[in-house]
Coordinates of C-alpha atoms in Angstrom, one line a residue:
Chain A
X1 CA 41.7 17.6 0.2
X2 CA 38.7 15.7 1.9
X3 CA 36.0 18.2 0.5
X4 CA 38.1 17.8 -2.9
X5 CA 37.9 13.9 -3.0
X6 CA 34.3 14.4 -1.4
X7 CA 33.0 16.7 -4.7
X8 CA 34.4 14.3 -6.7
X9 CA 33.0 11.5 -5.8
X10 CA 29.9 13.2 -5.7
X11 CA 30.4 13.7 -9.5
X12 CA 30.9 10.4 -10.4
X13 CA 28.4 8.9 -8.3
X14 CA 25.8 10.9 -9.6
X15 CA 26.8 10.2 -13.4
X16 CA 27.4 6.5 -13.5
X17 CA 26.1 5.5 -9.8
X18 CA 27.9 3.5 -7.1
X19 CA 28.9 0.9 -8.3
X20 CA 30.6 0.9 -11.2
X21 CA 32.7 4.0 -9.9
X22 CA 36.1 2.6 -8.1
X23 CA 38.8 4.6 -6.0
X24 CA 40.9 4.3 -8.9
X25 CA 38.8 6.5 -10.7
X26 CA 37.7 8.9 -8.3
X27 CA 42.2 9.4 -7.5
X28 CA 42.8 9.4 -11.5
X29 CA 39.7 12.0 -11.8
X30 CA 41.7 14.2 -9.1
X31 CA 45.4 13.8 -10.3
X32 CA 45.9 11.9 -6.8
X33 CA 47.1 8.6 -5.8
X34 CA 45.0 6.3 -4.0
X35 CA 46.5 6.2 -0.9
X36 CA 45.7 10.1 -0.2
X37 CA 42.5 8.8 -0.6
X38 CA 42.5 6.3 1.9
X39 CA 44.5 9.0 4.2
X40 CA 41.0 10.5 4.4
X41 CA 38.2 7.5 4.1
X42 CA 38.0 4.0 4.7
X43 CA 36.0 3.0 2.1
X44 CA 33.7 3.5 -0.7
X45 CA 30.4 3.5 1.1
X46 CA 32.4 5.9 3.7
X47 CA 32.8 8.4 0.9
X48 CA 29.4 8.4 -0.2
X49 CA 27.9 7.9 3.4
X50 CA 29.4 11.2 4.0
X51 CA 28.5 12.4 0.3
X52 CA 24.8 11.6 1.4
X53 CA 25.1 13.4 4.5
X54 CA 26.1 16.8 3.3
X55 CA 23.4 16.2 0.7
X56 CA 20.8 16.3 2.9
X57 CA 21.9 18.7 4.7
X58 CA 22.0 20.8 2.0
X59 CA 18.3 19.4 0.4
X60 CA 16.8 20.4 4.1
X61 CA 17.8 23.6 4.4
X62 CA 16.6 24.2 0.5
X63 CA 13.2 22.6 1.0
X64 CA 13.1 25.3 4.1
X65 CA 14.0 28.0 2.2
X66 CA 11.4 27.3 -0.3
X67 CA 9.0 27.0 2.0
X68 CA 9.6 30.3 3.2
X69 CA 10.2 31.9 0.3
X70 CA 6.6 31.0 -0.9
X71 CA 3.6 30.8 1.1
X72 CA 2.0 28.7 -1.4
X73 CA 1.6 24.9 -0.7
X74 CA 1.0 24.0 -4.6
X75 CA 4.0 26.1 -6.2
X76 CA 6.3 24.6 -3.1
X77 CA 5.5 21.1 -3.9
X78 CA 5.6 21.1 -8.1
X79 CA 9.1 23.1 -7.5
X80 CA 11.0 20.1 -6.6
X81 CA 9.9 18.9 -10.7
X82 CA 12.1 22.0 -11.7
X83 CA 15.0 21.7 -9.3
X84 CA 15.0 17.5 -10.5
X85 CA 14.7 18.5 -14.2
X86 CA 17.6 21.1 -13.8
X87 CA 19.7 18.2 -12.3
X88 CA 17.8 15.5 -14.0
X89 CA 21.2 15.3 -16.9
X90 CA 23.7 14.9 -13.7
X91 CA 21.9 11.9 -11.2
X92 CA 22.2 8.7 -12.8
X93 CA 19.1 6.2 -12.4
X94 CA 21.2 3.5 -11.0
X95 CA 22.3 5.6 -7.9
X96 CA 19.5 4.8 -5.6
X97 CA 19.3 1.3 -7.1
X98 CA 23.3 1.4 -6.3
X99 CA 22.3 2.3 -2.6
X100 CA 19.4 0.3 -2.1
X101 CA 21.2 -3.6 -3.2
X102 CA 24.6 -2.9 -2.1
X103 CA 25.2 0.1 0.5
X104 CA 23.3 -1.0 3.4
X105 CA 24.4 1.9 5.7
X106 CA 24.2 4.9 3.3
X107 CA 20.3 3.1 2.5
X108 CA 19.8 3.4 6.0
X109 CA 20.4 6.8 6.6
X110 CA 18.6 7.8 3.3
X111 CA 15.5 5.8 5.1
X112 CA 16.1 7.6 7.9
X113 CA 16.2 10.7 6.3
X114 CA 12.8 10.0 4.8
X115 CA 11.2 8.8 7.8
X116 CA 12.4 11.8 9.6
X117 CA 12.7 14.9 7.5
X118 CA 11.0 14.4 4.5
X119 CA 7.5 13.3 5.8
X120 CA 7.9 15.8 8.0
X121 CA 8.1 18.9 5.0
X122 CA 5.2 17.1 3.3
X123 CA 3.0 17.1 6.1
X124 CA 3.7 20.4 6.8
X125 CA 3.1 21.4 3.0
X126 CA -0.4 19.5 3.3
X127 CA -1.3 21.0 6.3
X128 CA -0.3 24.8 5.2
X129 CA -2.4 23.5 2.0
X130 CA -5.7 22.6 4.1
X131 CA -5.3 25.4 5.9
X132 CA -5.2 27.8 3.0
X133 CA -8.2 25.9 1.3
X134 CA -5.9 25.1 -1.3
X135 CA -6.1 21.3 -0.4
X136 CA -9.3 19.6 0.7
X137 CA -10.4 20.1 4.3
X138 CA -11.4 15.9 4.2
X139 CA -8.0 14.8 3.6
X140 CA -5.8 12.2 6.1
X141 CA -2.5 14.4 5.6
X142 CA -0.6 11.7 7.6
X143 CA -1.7 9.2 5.1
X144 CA -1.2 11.5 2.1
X145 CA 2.2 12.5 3.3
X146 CA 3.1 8.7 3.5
X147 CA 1.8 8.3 0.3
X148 CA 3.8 10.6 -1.5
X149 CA 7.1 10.0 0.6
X150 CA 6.5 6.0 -1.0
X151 CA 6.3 7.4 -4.5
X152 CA 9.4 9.0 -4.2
X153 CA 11.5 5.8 -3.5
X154 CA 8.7 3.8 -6.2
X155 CA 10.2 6.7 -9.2
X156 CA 13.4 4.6 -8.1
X157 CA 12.4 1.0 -8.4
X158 CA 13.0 0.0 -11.3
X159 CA 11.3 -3.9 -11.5
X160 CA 8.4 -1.1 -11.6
X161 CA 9.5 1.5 -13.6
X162 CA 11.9 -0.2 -15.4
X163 CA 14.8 2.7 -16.9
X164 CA 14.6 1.9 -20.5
X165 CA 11.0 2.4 -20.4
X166 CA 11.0 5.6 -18.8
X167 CA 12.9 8.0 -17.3
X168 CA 13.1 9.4 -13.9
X169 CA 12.0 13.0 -14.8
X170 CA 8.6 11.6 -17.0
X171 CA 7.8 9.2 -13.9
X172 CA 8.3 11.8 -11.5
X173 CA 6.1 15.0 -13.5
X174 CA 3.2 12.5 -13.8
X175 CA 3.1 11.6 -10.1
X176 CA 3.8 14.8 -9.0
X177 CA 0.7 16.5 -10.6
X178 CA -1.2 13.2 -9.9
X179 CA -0.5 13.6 -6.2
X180 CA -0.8 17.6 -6.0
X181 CA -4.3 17.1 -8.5
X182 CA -5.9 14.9 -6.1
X183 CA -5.6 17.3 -3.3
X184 CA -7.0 20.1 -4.8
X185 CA -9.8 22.2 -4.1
X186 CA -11.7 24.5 -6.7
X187 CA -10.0 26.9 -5.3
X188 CA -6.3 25.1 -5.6
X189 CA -7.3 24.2 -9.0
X190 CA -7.0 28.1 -9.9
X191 CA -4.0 28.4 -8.3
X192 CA -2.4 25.4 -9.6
X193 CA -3.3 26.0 -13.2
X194 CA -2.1 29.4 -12.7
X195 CA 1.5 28.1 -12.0
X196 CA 1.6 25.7 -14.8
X197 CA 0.5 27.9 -17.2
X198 CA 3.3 30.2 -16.2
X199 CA 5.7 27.5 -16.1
X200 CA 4.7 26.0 -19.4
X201 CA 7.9 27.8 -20.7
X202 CA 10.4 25.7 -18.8
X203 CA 9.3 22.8 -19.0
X204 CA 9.8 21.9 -23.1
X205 CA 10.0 18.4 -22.8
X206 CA 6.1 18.2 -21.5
X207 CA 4.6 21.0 -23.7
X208 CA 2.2 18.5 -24.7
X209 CA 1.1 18.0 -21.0
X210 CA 1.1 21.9 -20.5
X211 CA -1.2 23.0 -23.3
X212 CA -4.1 20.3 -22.6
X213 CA -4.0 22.6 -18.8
X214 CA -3.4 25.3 -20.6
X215 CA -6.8 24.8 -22.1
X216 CA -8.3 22.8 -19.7
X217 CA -7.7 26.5 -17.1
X218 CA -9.0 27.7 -20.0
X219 CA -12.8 26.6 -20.2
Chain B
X1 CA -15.1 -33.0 0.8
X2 CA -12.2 -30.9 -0.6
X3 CA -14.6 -27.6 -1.3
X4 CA -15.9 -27.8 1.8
X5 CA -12.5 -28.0 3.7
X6 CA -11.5 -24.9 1.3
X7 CA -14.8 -22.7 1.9
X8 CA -13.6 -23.3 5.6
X9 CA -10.0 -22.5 5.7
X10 CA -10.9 -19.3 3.5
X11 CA -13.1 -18.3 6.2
X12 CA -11.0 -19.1 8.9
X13 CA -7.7 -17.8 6.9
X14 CA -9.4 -14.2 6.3
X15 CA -10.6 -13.5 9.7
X16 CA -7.5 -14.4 11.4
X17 CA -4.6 -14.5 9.0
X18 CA -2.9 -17.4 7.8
X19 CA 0.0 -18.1 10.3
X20 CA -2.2 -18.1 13.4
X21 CA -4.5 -21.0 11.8
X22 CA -3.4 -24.5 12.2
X23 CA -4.7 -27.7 10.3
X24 CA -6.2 -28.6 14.0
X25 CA -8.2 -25.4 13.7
X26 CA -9.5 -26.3 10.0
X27 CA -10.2 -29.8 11.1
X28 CA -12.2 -29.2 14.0
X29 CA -14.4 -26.4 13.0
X30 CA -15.6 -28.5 10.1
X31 CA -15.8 -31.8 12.8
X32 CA -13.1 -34.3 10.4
X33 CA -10.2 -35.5 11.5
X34 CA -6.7 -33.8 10.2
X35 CA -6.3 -37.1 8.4
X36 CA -8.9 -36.3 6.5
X37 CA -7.5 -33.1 5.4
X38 CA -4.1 -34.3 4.5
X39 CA -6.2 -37.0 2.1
X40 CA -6.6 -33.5 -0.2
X41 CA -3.6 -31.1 0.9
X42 CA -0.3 -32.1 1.5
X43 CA 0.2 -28.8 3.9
X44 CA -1.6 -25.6 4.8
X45 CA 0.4 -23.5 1.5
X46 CA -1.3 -25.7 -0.4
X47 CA -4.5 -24.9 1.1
X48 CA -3.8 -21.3 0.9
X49 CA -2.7 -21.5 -2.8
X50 CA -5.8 -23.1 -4.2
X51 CA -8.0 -20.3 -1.9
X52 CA -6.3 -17.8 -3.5
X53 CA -6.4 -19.5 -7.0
X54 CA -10.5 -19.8 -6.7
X55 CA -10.7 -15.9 -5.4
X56 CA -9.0 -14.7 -7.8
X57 CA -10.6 -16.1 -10.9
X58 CA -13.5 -15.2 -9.1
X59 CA -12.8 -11.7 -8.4
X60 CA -11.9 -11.3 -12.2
X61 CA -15.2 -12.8 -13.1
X62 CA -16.7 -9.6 -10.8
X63 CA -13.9 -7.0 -11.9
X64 CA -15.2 -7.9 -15.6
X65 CA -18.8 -8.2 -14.9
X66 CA -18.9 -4.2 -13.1
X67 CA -17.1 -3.1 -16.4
X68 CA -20.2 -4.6 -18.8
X69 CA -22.5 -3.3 -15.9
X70 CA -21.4 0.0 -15.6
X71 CA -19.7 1.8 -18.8
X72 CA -19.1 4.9 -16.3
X73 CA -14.9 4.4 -15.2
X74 CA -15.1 6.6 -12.2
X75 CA -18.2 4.6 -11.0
X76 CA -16.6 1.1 -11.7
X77 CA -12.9 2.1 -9.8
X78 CA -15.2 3.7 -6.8
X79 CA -17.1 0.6 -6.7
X80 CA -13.7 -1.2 -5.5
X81 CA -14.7 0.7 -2.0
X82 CA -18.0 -0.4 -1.5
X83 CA -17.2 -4.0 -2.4
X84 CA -14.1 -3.7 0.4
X85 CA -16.3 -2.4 2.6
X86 CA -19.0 -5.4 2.9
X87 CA -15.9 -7.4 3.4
X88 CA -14.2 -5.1 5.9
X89 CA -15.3 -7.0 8.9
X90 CA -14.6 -10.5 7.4
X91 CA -10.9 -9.5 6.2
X92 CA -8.1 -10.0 8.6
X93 CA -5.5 -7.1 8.4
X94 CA -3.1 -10.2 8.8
X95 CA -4.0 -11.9 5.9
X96 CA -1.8 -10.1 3.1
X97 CA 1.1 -9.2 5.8
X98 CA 1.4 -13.2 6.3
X99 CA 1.6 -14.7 3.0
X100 CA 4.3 -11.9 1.9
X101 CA 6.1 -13.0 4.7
X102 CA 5.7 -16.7 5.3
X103 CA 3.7 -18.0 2.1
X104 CA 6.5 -17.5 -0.9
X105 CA 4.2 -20.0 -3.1
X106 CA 1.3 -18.3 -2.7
X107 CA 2.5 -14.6 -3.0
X108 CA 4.4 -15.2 -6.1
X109 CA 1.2 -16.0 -7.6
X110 CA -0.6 -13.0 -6.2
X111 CA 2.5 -11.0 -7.4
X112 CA 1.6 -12.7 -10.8
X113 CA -2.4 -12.1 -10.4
X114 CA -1.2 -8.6 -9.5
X115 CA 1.3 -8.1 -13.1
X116 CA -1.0 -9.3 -15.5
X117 CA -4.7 -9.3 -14.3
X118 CA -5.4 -6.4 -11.9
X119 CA -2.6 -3.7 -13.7
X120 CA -4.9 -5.1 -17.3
X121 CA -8.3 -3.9 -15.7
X122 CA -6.9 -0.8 -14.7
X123 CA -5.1 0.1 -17.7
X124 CA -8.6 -0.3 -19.2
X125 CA -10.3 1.7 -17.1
X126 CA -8.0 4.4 -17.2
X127 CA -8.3 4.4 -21.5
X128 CA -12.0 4.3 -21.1
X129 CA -11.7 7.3 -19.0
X130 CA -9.6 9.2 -20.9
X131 CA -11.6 8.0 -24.1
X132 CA -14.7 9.5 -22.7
X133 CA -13.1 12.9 -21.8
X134 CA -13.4 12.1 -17.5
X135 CA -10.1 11.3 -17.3
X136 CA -7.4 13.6 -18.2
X137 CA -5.6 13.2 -22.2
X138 CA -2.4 14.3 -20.8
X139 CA -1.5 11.3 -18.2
X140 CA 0.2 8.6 -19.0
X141 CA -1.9 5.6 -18.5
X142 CA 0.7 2.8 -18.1
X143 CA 2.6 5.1 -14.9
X144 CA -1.0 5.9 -13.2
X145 CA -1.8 2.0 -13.7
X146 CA 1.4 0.8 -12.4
X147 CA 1.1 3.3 -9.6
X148 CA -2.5 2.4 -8.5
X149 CA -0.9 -1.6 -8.0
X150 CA 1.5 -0.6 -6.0
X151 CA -1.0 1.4 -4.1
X152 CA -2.9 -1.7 -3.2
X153 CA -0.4 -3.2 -1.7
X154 CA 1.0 -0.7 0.4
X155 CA -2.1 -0.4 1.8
X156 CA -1.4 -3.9 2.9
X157 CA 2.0 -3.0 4.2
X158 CA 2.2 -2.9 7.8
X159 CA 5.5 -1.1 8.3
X160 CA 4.2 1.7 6.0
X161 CA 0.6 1.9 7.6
X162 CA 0.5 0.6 11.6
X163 CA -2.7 -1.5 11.5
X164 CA -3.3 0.0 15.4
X165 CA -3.1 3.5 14.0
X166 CA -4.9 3.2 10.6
X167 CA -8.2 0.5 9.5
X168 CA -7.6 -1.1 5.9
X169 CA -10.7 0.6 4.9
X170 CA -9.5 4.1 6.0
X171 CA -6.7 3.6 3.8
X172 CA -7.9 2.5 0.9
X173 CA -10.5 5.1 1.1
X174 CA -7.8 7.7 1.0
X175 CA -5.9 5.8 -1.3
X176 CA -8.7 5.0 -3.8
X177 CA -10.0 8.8 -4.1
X178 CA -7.4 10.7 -4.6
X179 CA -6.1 8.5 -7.3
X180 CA -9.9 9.2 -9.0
X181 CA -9.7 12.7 -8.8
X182 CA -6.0 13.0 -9.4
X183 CA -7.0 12.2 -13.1
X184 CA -10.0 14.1 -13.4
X185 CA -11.3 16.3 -16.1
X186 CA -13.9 18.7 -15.3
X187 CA -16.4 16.9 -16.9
X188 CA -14.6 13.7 -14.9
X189 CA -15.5 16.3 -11.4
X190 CA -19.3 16.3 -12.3
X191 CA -19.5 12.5 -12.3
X192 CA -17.5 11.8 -9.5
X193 CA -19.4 13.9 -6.9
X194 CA -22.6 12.9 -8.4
X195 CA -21.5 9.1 -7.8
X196 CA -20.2 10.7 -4.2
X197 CA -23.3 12.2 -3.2
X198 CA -25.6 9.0 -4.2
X199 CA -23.5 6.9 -2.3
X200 CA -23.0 9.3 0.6
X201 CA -25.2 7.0 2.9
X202 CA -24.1 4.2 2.2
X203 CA -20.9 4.8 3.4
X204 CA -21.7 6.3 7.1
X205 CA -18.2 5.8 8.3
X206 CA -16.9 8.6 6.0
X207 CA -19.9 11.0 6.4
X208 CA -17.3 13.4 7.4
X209 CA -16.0 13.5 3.9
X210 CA -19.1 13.6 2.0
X211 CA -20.1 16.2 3.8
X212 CA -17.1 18.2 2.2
X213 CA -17.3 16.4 -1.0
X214 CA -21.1 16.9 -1.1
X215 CA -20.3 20.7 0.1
X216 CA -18.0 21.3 -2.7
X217 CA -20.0 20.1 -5.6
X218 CA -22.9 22.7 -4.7
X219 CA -20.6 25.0 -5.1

């Protein structure tokens, strides 16, 4: 019953965030009372505390999969824009605004998570990418990995990206490629346009982005 | 009386910060007494406040003067560098770190400085580059504008970048070139290390990466 209550609320949080998801409606969504609920959980914030947790659990061991299952720093890092856009109709964009204002703990071990594991796959990704002469032999990867693990939560903030200006997905393919381009050596440059170009098929919603490197790879 | 008591704390204010300077300090290096300071200012924020009021309709006087002077984008955002770096040894890494913390007054109207002036030039910059075919047609000039602000101040944030383990300089560096060739056209690569290699000795501190950069356009 935990895991059940657990997927559920996984559900809900990432359609309508936090917030405006109570017990009531994860119970109702599940056919349960509320009580079984609390049988299992506390709270709310214990629910998605332990939501997070499996999460990222779960995200580590992808990101490590992908990394082994392609030696190539560039495709590795613009992979996370497909796996985002496949799940880019389920995560609501008040979820990490939900966490941020009013879930101190489950903030905290999403900060911790960043601090810890996700910095740590960048700067792994940069350095595989220096090494392969994909990425520029003068780069700082400590300060390019903290760079990019800031844009992640700045996709999120939205006093700067505010959500009915943009969405999540269009923020997060243009500093994406922004980050990977400024990398780049010649040499990545090939690579990289290779990949788009292949990928130019998926990706529907930015064909306009796609054909100018189409024909930029092109010259 | 009251220019010459704010050329002082301006001078005192960026090499040591703001919090460590006391109206004592102000007083005696300019040989008045505190009374006479307090005839002008009601308290050191107010100091601060009109400091930052006179620099930063100065700076936009400069931002908009290297636009007329230069009608080459990549040159004018590059430019950014060597200014910081005359000024390097005057500016205290303090200085930003305090008045977000201690000086509400005053950051609220670099926050405002920030929103409408600096994210204006760079928005222009950006359409001048993409108008002259350096910068790439397919960003989106409003994200990359908003994302280059942010930049600047969390190159300024402490808990991000340890000012033991990084200089200001070394960061912005970092910061400032990637974000130029992130958006670069081919055509935008040929300027770039052109401006790079000219410049090369000027910047002796980053010979390092000229070397590279030099290295890679002779490609």
């Amino acid at each position: 019953m935990k895991e059940r209550i657990q997927a559920e609320a996984e559900r809900l949080f990432w359609k309508y965030g936090v917030r405006s998801v109570t017990m009531e409606d994860i119970a109702k969504e599940l056919g349960i009372s509320k009580k079984t609920i609390y049988q299992h959980f506390t709270d709310k914030e214990q629910i998605l505390y332990q939501v997070m947790l499996d999460k990222m659990v779960k995200n580590q061991s992808e990101m490590e999969c992908m990394a082994i299952q392609t030696d190539n720093p560039v495709e590795e890092i613009l992979h996370v824009l497909t796996v985002m856009q496949k799940q880019a109709d389920k995560v609501s964009p008040n979820l990490l605004i939900d966490i941020k204002r009013y879930y101190p703990q489950a903030f905290t071990l999403f900060r911790q998570y960043k601090e810890q594991r996700i910095i740590q796959s960048i700067l792994e990704n940069i350095q595989k990418g220096v090494a392969q002469g994909l990425y520029r032999p003068d780069i700082n990867p400590v300060i390019m990995a903290r760079l990019r693990v800031e844009q992640i939560e700045l996709a999120f903030n939205s006093d700067i990206f505010p959500t009915d200006q943009y969405s999540m997905l269009e923020i997060q393919h243009e500093l994406t490629h922004h980050f990977v381009r400024g990398m780049l050596t010649e040499k990545g440059f090939i690579n990289y346009n290779h990949y788009v170009n292949h990928h130019k098929y998926d990706n529907n919603e930015y064909q306009a982005d796609d054909t100018d490197l189409a024909a930029q790879s092109a010259e």
